[in-house]
Amino acid sequence: MRYVFHPEALTEYSEAVQYYLTQRTEVAQAFINAVEEAIYKIREFPTRYAVIDEDVRRCMTRKFPYGILYTLEQDYILIMAVMHSNREPGYWKNRRSM
């Protein structure tokens, strides 16, 4: 199944990569790999992960404190947030539509 990033989720992802680039290139690449691995798992088994709010599910990344929040749309997976676990819960709720 294909996936699409909500524009604000893509911004979050990019900003996190930029932050990790300030640490070390290897750390940034490890973060990218962790997010891509989580997205791969979501695509393989989209209903596997817990529903955290209405129809929004969350898959946590390995080794980094980030969750991929997504919904199952008619023909695709909508990634609504690439959320750091210390962010205020629910900040993404206004992203229901693109």
XYZ file of N, CA and C in Angstrom:
294
model
N 0.848 -1.177 0.000
C 0.000 0.000 0.000
C 0.894 1.240 0.000
N 0.505 2.213 -0.766
C 1.308 3.436 -0.817
C 1.035 4.298 0.410
N 1.935 5.230 0.655
C 1.766 6.130 1.798
C 2.053 7.549 1.368
N 1.450 8.476 2.101
C 1.583 9.905 1.828
C 1.818 10.599 3.168
N 2.758 11.525 3.188
C 2.987 12.339 4.377
C 2.071 13.549 4.361
N 1.430 13.820 5.473
C 0.779 15.114 5.649
C 1.903 16.150 5.573
N 1.697 17.300 4.948
C 2.783 18.289 4.821
C 3.461 18.637 6.153
N 2.684 18.741 7.231
C 3.284 19.070 8.526
C 4.094 17.896 9.087
N 3.676 16.678 8.782
C 4.446 15.500 9.210
C 5.774 15.450 8.471
N 5.750 15.795 7.191
C 6.984 15.825 6.411
C 7.937 16.886 6.953
N 7.392 18.014 7.371
C 8.202 19.064 7.992
C 8.824 18.564 9.295
N 8.037 17.873 10.118
C 8.561 17.319 11.367
C 9.703 16.347 11.100
N 9.511 15.489 10.126
C 10.527 14.506 9.762
C 11.810 15.209 9.330
N 11.665 16.189 8.459
C 12.815 16.940 7.964
C 13.540 17.668 9.093
N 12.779 18.288 9.983
C 13.390 19.014 11.102
C 14.136 18.061 12.038
N 13.592 16.875 12.252
C 14.270 15.894 13.103
C 15.575 15.428 12.448
N 15.534 15.195 11.142
C 16.758 14.801 10.424
C 17.796 15.914 10.544
N 17.377 17.152 10.359
C 18.303 18.283 10.471
C 18.911 18.352 11.869
N 18.093 18.126 12.891
C 18.609 18.121 14.265
C 19.675 17.041 14.429
N 19.379 15.839 13.982
C 20.341 14.740 14.142
C 21.593 14.958 13.290
N 21.461 15.682 12.196
C 22.648 16.025 11.397
C 23.601 16.921 12.188
N 23.059 17.733 13.087
C 23.931 18.582 13.903
C 24.706 17.750 14.918
N 24.198 16.552 15.218
C 24.898 15.641 16.133
C 26.013 14.915 15.378
N 25.604 14.105 14.409
C 26.539 13.370 13.543
C 25.766 12.843 12.349
N 26.402 12.788 11.223
C 25.759 12.269 10.017
C 25.271 10.847 10.229
N 26.057 10.045 10.941
C 25.678 8.643 11.180
C 24.404 8.546 12.020
N 24.235 9.462 12.952
C 23.032 9.467 13.789
C 21.820 9.843 12.938
N 21.980 10.830 12.083
C 20.890 11.232 11.197
C 20.494 10.077 10.282
N 21.472 9.368 9.751
C 21.167 8.238 8.876
C 20.474 7.120 9.645
N 20.892 6.894 10.874
C 20.240 5.875 11.714
C 18.781 6.269 11.982
N 18.531 7.559 12.179
C 17.164 8.026 12.391
C 16.323 7.801 11.137
N 16.853 8.173 9.992
C 16.146 7.954 8.727
C 15.830 6.469 8.561
N 16.807 5.620 8.827
C 16.599 4.177 8.708
C 15.498 3.695 9.650
N 15.478 4.223 10.875
C 14.464 3.819 11.852
C 13.065 4.229 11.396
N 12.935 5.435 10.865
C 11.630 5.900 10.377
C 11.207 5.077 9.172
N 12.129 4.850 8.242
C 11.794 4.068 7.052
C 11.427 2.627 7.415
N 12.094 2.059 8.411
C 11.758 0.707 8.865
C 10.343 0.679 9.463
N 10.008 1.692 10.257
C 8.666 1.768 10.834
C 7.612 1.892 9.734
N 7.874 2.715 8.736
C 6.926 2.880 7.631
C 6.785 1.574 6.860
N 7.878 0.870 6.653
C 7.826 -0.428 5.976
C 6.918 -1.390 6.751
N 7.086 -1.436 8.082
C 6.260 -2.321 8.909
C 4.788 -1.913 8.850
N 4.530 -0.619 8.831
C 3.156 -0.130 8.720
C 2.553 -0.580 7.395
N 3.310 -0.440 6.322
C 2.810 -0.826 5.000
C 2.536 -2.323 4.911
N 3.369 -3.125 5.571
C 3.201 -4.577 5.541
C 1.986 -5.031 6.355
N 1.784 -4.433 7.519
C 0.711 -4.819 8.435
C 0.027 -3.563 8.992
N -0.735 -2.859 8.176
C -1.276 -1.559 8.598
C -2.216 -1.595 9.796
N -2.860 -2.717 10.063
C -3.787 -2.771 11.196
C -3.142 -3.348 12.460
N -1.872 -3.625 12.401
C -1.163 -4.248 13.519
C -1.008 -3.330 14.734
N -0.900 -2.051 14.517
C -0.544 -1.122 15.587
C -1.774 -0.548 16.274
N -1.596 -0.196 17.523
C -2.701 0.248 18.368
C -3.321 1.549 17.879
N -4.636 1.612 17.996
C -5.373 2.847 17.738
C -5.208 3.711 18.977
N -4.767 4.948 18.770
C -4.550 5.837 19.918
C -5.593 6.943 20.010
N -6.308 7.190 18.896
C -7.343 8.226 18.894
C -8.227 8.010 17.672
N -9.488 7.709 17.891
C -10.434 7.433 16.807
C -9.847 6.417 15.844
N -9.390 6.856 14.666
C -8.836 5.929 13.668
C -7.331 6.120 13.474
N -6.688 6.833 14.368
C -5.252 7.112 14.253
C -4.479 6.022 15.001
N -3.504 5.456 14.318
C -2.659 4.410 14.890
C -1.249 4.950 15.083
N -0.465 4.251 15.934
C 0.905 4.690 16.187
C 1.855 3.494 16.145
N 2.946 3.700 15.419
C 4.044 2.738 15.370
C 5.290 3.472 15.870
N 5.888 2.938 16.927
C 7.094 3.559 17.477
C 8.323 3.133 16.678
N 9.271 4.050 16.544
C 10.537 3.719 15.884
C 11.448 3.008 16.876
N 12.388 2.279 16.335
C 13.384 1.620 17.179
C 14.531 2.594 17.437
N 15.027 2.625 18.635
C 16.209 3.379 19.056
C 16.024 4.891 19.145
N 14.913 5.403 18.668
C 14.646 6.843 18.735
C 13.265 7.048 19.351
N 13.081 8.127 20.105
C 11.794 8.341 20.784
C 10.744 8.998 19.885
N 10.463 8.378 18.758
C 9.508 8.917 17.799
C 8.445 7.887 17.473
N 7.232 8.387 17.295
C 6.135 7.558 16.836
C 5.653 8.054 15.489
N 5.296 7.115 14.628
C 4.694 7.450 13.339
C 3.188 7.310 13.527
N 2.465 8.416 13.437
C 1.017 8.411 13.596
C 0.394 8.413 12.214
N -0.564 7.507 12.002
C -1.106 7.357 10.651
C -2.563 6.913 10.690
N -3.232 7.123 9.568
C -4.587 6.631 9.365
C -4.614 5.815 8.086
N -5.577 4.922 8.025
C -5.778 4.122 6.816
C -6.880 4.780 6.002
N -6.488 5.312 4.873
C -7.447 5.951 3.977
C -7.901 4.919 2.938
N -8.762 5.326 2.033
C -9.309 4.400 1.034
C -8.216 3.701 0.228
N -7.260 4.463 -0.310
C -6.256 3.893 -1.211
C -4.819 4.079 -0.738
N -4.635 4.579 0.466
C -3.282 4.872 0.916
C -3.230 5.002 2.436
N -2.016 5.070 2.944
C -1.767 5.338 4.356
C -1.379 6.801 4.467
N -2.053 7.533 5.341
C -1.731 8.940 5.571
C -0.900 9.045 6.842
N 0.347 9.457 6.703
C 1.205 9.683 7.863
C 0.911 11.091 8.360
N 0.293 11.151 9.526
C -0.164 12.423 10.071
C 0.880 13.136 10.908
N 1.802 12.371 11.504
C 2.816 12.996 12.356
C 4.014 12.072 12.497
N 5.176 12.688 12.589
C 6.415 12.021 13.001
C 6.718 12.688 14.335
N 6.160 12.094 15.395
C 6.053 12.769 16.685
C 7.101 12.311 17.691
N 7.821 13.280 18.228
C 8.732 12.986 19.337
C 7.872 12.647 20.551
N 8.261 11.641 21.299
C 7.424 11.173 22.416
C 7.280 12.194 23.541
N 8.091 13.232 23.557
C 7.960 14.268 24.582
C 7.100 15.445 24.145
N 6.567 15.385 22.931
C 5.686 16.462 22.474
C 4.354 16.390 23.186
N 3.665 17.499 23.189
C 2.338 17.551 23.792
C 1.389 16.612 23.041
N 0.754 15.694 23.724
C -0.172 14.771 23.050
C -1.302 15.532 22.368
N -1.665 15.081 21.199
C -2.812 15.664 20.507
C -2.532 16.890 19.680
N -1.298 17.372 19.649
C -1.001 18.585 18.875
C -1.303 18.402 17.386
N -1.342 17.191 16.916
C -1.510 16.849 15.509
C -2.979 16.707 15.104
N -3.896 16.797 16.033
C -5.296 16.478 15.760
C -5.961 17.375 14.705
N -5.410 18.537 14.469
C -5.987 19.413 13.436
C -5.563 18.991 12.031
N -4.853 17.902 11.899
C -4.347 17.428 10.602
C -5.263 16.378 9.982
N -6.471 16.316 10.363
C -7.390 15.281 9.875
C -7.562 15.312 8.366
N -7.416 16.457 7.746
C -7.564 16.528 6.295
C -6.360 17.206 5.681
N -6.133 16.897 4.432
C -4.968 17.483 3.744
C -5.394 18.560 2.784
